[in-house]
Amino acid sequence: MSGCLLGSGWFMLFCEMGLGTGAFDVKEDSIMKRGILIPGSLMVVLWGVGAVNVSPSAVAQLPSPTQSAPVEDVTDEKLDRFVSAYQIIQGIQQETQSEMLAAVEAEGLTGAEFNAIAQTMQSPAGANIPSQQVEQFMAAVEQVSAIQSDARDEAVAAIQAERFTIGEFEQILLMAQQNPTLQEQINQRLQP
């Protein structure tokens, strides 16, 4: 993720939150916009809550981006279940973002301050951060991690409630990223 500083789950979700300017702005062709599936969006959502880790073997089994994944492999019934889980996960993400920002603010930091401290801690200048701010930051990180854990569990439960394994769900997501026809079918189901 080009705008993210760390790859851990809580940090990646904060990346998507866009708190502050710069440090956590996601610049990839991802992000969910008005319920429409955009390439890469759900992976950011799921990685953000730590529910999905794409294994190299799973990626190797999928068609290359220049090939179209066969739409006929995904039935209408599977697409309906996929969209149902996706929408639940989107709601979990929105709720989680609010909870994480509240946790940061409860520790006396704004989102922008949290981002600035996180960025500074990754540089040699990190030693110059006042100890009180480091304590506030670490307390916020602890709370955000707990929120992340709950969100991850909820996302996994949503996927499993629609009778998918994480791998199956992930595979449909990756196929949609590579196949404009499949992506359009999903987008149509996401429209109100």
CSV table of C-alpha atoms in Angstrom, one decimal:
chain,number,residue,atom,x,y,z
A,1,MET,CA,0.0,0.0,0.0
A,2,SER,CA,1.7,3.1,-1.2
A,3,GLY,CA,0.5,5.5,1.5
A,4,CYS,CA,0.8,3.2,4.5
A,5,LEU,CA,3.7,3.1,6.9
A,6,LEU,CA,3.2,-0.4,8.3
A,7,GLY,CA,1.7,-3.6,7.1
A,8,SER,CA,0.0,-4.8,10.2
A,9,GLY,CA,-3.8,-5.1,10.3
A,10,TRP,CA,-4.7,-2.1,12.5
A,11,PHE,CA,-2.4,0.2,10.6
A,12,MET,CA,-3.8,-0.8,7.3
A,13,LEU,CA,-7.4,-0.1,8.4
A,14,PHE,CA,-6.2,3.3,9.7
A,15,CYS,CA,-4.7,3.8,6.2
A,16,GLU,CA,-8.1,3.4,4.7
A,17,MET,CA,-9.6,5.7,7.3
A,18,GLY,CA,-7.6,8.5,5.9
A,19,LEU,CA,-7.2,10.2,9.3
A,20,GLY,CA,-5.1,13.3,8.8
A,21,THR,CA,-3.2,14.0,5.7
A,22,GLY,CA,-0.4,12.1,4.1
A,23,ALA,CA,0.6,9.2,6.3
A,24,PHE,CA,-2.5,7.1,5.8
A,25,ASP,CA,-3.8,8.1,2.5
A,26,VAL,CA,-4.4,5.1,0.3
A,27,LYS,CA,-3.4,5.8,-3.2
A,28,GLU,CA,-4.1,2.4,-4.8
A,29,ASP,CA,-7.1,1.8,-7.1
A,30,SER,CA,-9.0,0.5,-4.1
A,31,ILE,CA,-11.4,1.9,-1.6
A,32,MET,CA,-15.1,1.3,-1.5
A,33,LYS,CA,-17.1,4.1,-3.0
A,34,ARG,CA,-20.9,4.2,-2.5
A,35,GLY,CA,-21.3,0.5,-2.3
A,36,ILE,CA,-19.6,-0.1,-5.7
A,37,LEU,CA,-16.8,-2.7,-6.0
A,38,ILE,CA,-13.7,-1.1,-7.2
A,39,PRO,CA,-10.6,-3.3,-7.9
A,40,GLY,CA,-8.8,-4.1,-4.7
A,41,SER,CA,-11.4,-2.6,-2.4
A,42,LEU,CA,-12.5,-5.6,-0.5
A,43,MET,CA,-9.0,-6.9,0.0
A,44,VAL,CA,-8.2,-3.6,1.7
A,45,VAL,CA,-11.3,-4.0,3.8
A,46,LEU,CA,-10.5,-7.6,4.8
A,47,TRP,CA,-6.7,-7.1,5.2
A,48,GLY,CA,-7.6,-4.0,7.3
A,49,VAL,CA,-9.5,-6.2,9.7
A,50,GLY,CA,-6.9,-8.9,9.4
A,51,ALA,CA,-9.4,-11.5,8.0
A,52,VAL,CA,-7.6,-12.4,4.8
A,53,ASN,CA,-4.1,-13.3,3.9
A,54,VAL,CA,-3.6,-14.1,0.3
A,55,SER,CA,-1.3,-17.0,0.0
A,56,PRO,CA,1.1,-17.3,-3.0
A,57,SER,CA,-0.5,-20.6,-3.9
A,58,ALA,CA,-4.0,-19.0,-4.0
A,59,VAL,CA,-2.7,-16.3,-6.3
A,60,ALA,CA,-0.8,-18.8,-8.5
A,61,GLN,CA,-4.0,-20.8,-9.1
A,62,LEU,CA,-5.8,-17.7,-10.5
A,63,PRO,CA,-5.6,-16.5,-14.0
A,64,SER,CA,-3.0,-13.8,-14.7
A,65,PRO,CA,-4.4,-10.2,-15.0
A,66,THR,CA,-4.2,-10.4,-18.8
A,67,GLN,CA,-6.5,-13.5,-18.8
A,68,SER,CA,-10.2,-13.2,-18.0
A,69,ALA,CA,-11.3,-15.4,-15.2
A,70,PRO,CA,-14.3,-17.5,-16.3
A,71,VAL,CA,-17.5,-16.0,-15.1
A,72,GLU,CA,-19.4,-19.2,-15.5
A,73,ASP,CA,-17.4,-20.6,-12.5
A,74,VAL,CA,-19.3,-18.2,-10.3
A,75,THR,CA,-23.0,-19.0,-10.1
A,76,ASP,CA,-25.7,-16.4,-9.5
A,77,GLU,CA,-26.3,-18.0,-6.2
A,78,LYS,CA,-22.7,-17.6,-5.2
A,79,LEU,CA,-22.6,-14.0,-6.4
A,80,ASP,CA,-25.6,-13.2,-4.2
A,81,ARG,CA,-24.0,-14.8,-1.2
A,82,PHE,CA,-20.7,-13.0,-2.0
A,83,VAL,CA,-22.5,-9.6,-2.2
A,84,SER,CA,-24.3,-10.3,1.0
A,85,ALA,CA,-21.1,-11.0,2.9
A,86,TYR,CA,-19.4,-8.1,1.2
A,87,GLN,CA,-22.1,-5.7,2.4
A,88,ILE,CA,-21.9,-6.9,5.9
A,89,ILE,CA,-18.2,-6.5,5.9
A,90,GLN,CA,-18.5,-3.0,4.6
A,91,GLY,CA,-20.8,-2.2,7.6
A,92,ILE,CA,-18.3,-3.7,10.0
A,93,GLN,CA,-15.6,-1.6,8.4
A,94,GLN,CA,-17.6,1.6,8.8
A,95,GLU,CA,-18.4,0.9,12.4
A,96,THR,CA,-14.8,-0.1,13.1
A,97,GLN,CA,-13.4,3.1,11.7
A,98,SER,CA,-15.6,5.2,14.0
A,99,GLU,CA,-14.6,3.0,17.0
A,100,MET,CA,-11.0,3.3,16.2
A,101,LEU,CA,-11.1,7.1,15.8
A,102,ALA,CA,-13.0,7.3,19.1
A,103,ALA,CA,-10.3,5.2,20.8
A,104,VAL,CA,-7.6,7.5,19.5
A,105,GLU,CA,-9.4,10.6,20.6
A,106,ALA,CA,-10.1,9.0,24.0
A,107,GLU,CA,-6.4,8.8,24.5
A,108,GLY,CA,-6.1,12.6,23.9
A,109,LEU,CA,-4.9,12.4,20.3
A,110,THR,CA,-6.5,13.6,17.1
A,111,GLY,CA,-6.3,11.3,14.0
A,112,ALA,CA,-3.8,13.7,12.5
A,113,GLU,CA,-1.6,13.6,15.7
A,114,PHE,CA,-1.8,9.8,15.7
A,115,ASN,CA,-0.7,9.7,12.1
A,116,ALA,CA,2.1,12.2,12.7
A,117,ILE,CA,3.4,10.2,15.7
A,118,ALA,CA,3.2,6.9,13.7
A,119,GLN,CA,5.1,8.4,10.8
A,120,THR,CA,7.7,10.0,13.1
A,121,MET,CA,8.2,6.8,15.0
A,122,GLN,CA,9.3,5.1,11.8
A,123,SER,CA,12.1,7.6,11.3
A,124,PRO,CA,15.2,8.5,13.2
A,125,ALA,CA,13.3,11.5,14.6
A,126,GLY,CA,11.1,9.1,16.6
A,127,ALA,CA,13.4,9.5,19.6
A,128,ASN,CA,12.3,13.2,19.8
A,129,ILE,CA,8.6,12.4,20.5
A,130,PRO,CA,7.6,13.5,24.0
A,131,SER,CA,7.1,10.5,26.3
A,132,GLN,CA,3.5,11.6,27.1
A,133,GLN,CA,2.6,11.4,23.4
A,134,VAL,CA,4.3,8.1,23.0
A,135,GLU,CA,2.3,6.8,26.0
A,136,GLN,CA,-0.9,8.1,24.5
A,137,PHE,CA,-0.1,6.6,21.1
A,138,MET,CA,0.7,3.2,22.5
A,139,ALA,CA,-2.5,3.2,24.6
A,140,ALA,CA,-4.4,4.1,21.4
A,141,VAL,CA,-2.6,1.3,19.5
A,142,GLU,CA,-3.6,-1.2,22.2
A,143,GLN,CA,-7.3,-0.2,22.0
A,144,VAL,CA,-7.3,-0.1,18.2
A,145,SER,CA,-5.8,-3.6,18.2
A,146,ALA,CA,-8.6,-4.9,20.4
A,147,ILE,CA,-11.2,-3.2,18.1
A,148,GLN,CA,-9.4,-4.8,15.1
A,149,SER,CA,-9.6,-8.2,16.6
A,150,ASP,CA,-13.3,-7.9,17.1
A,151,ALA,CA,-13.8,-6.6,13.6
A,152,ARG,CA,-11.7,-9.5,12.2
A,153,ASP,CA,-13.8,-12.0,14.0
A,154,GLU,CA,-17.0,-10.4,12.7
A,155,ALA,CA,-15.8,-10.3,9.1
A,156,VAL,CA,-14.8,-14.0,9.3
A,157,ALA,CA,-18.3,-14.8,10.8
A,158,ALA,CA,-20.0,-12.9,8.0
A,159,ILE,CA,-18.1,-14.8,5.3
A,160,GLN,CA,-18.8,-18.1,7.0
A,161,ALA,CA,-22.5,-17.3,7.5
A,162,GLU,CA,-22.8,-17.1,3.7
A,163,ARG,CA,-21.3,-20.6,3.5
A,164,PHE,CA,-17.9,-19.5,2.2
A,165,THR,CA,-14.4,-20.4,3.4
A,166,ILE,CA,-12.1,-17.4,3.5
A,167,GLY,CA,-10.3,-18.9,0.6
A,168,GLU,CA,-13.4,-19.3,-1.5
A,169,PHE,CA,-14.5,-15.7,-0.7
A,170,GLU,CA,-11.0,-14.4,-1.5
A,171,GLN,CA,-11.0,-16.3,-4.8
A,172,ILE,CA,-14.2,-14.7,-6.0
A,173,LEU,CA,-12.8,-11.3,-5.0
A,174,LEU,CA,-9.6,-11.9,-7.0
A,175,MET,CA,-11.6,-13.2,-10.0
A,176,ALA,CA,-13.7,-10.0,-9.9
A,177,GLN,CA,-10.6,-7.9,-9.9
A,178,GLN,CA,-9.4,-9.6,-13.0
A,179,ASN,CA,-12.7,-10.0,-14.9
A,180,PRO,CA,-14.6,-6.9,-15.8
A,181,THR,CA,-17.7,-8.9,-16.6
A,182,LEU,CA,-17.8,-10.5,-13.1
A,183,GLN,CA,-17.0,-7.2,-11.5
A,184,GLU,CA,-20.0,-5.6,-13.3
A,185,GLN,CA,-22.3,-8.4,-12.2
A,186,ILE,CA,-21.2,-7.8,-8.6
A,187,ASN,CA,-21.6,-4.0,-9.0
A,188,GLN,CA,-25.1,-4.5,-10.3
A,189,ARG,CA,-26.0,-6.5,-7.2
A,190,LEU,CA,-24.4,-3.8,-4.9
A,191,GLN,CA,-26.6,-1.0,-6.4
A,192,PRO,CA,-29.7,-0.1,-4.4
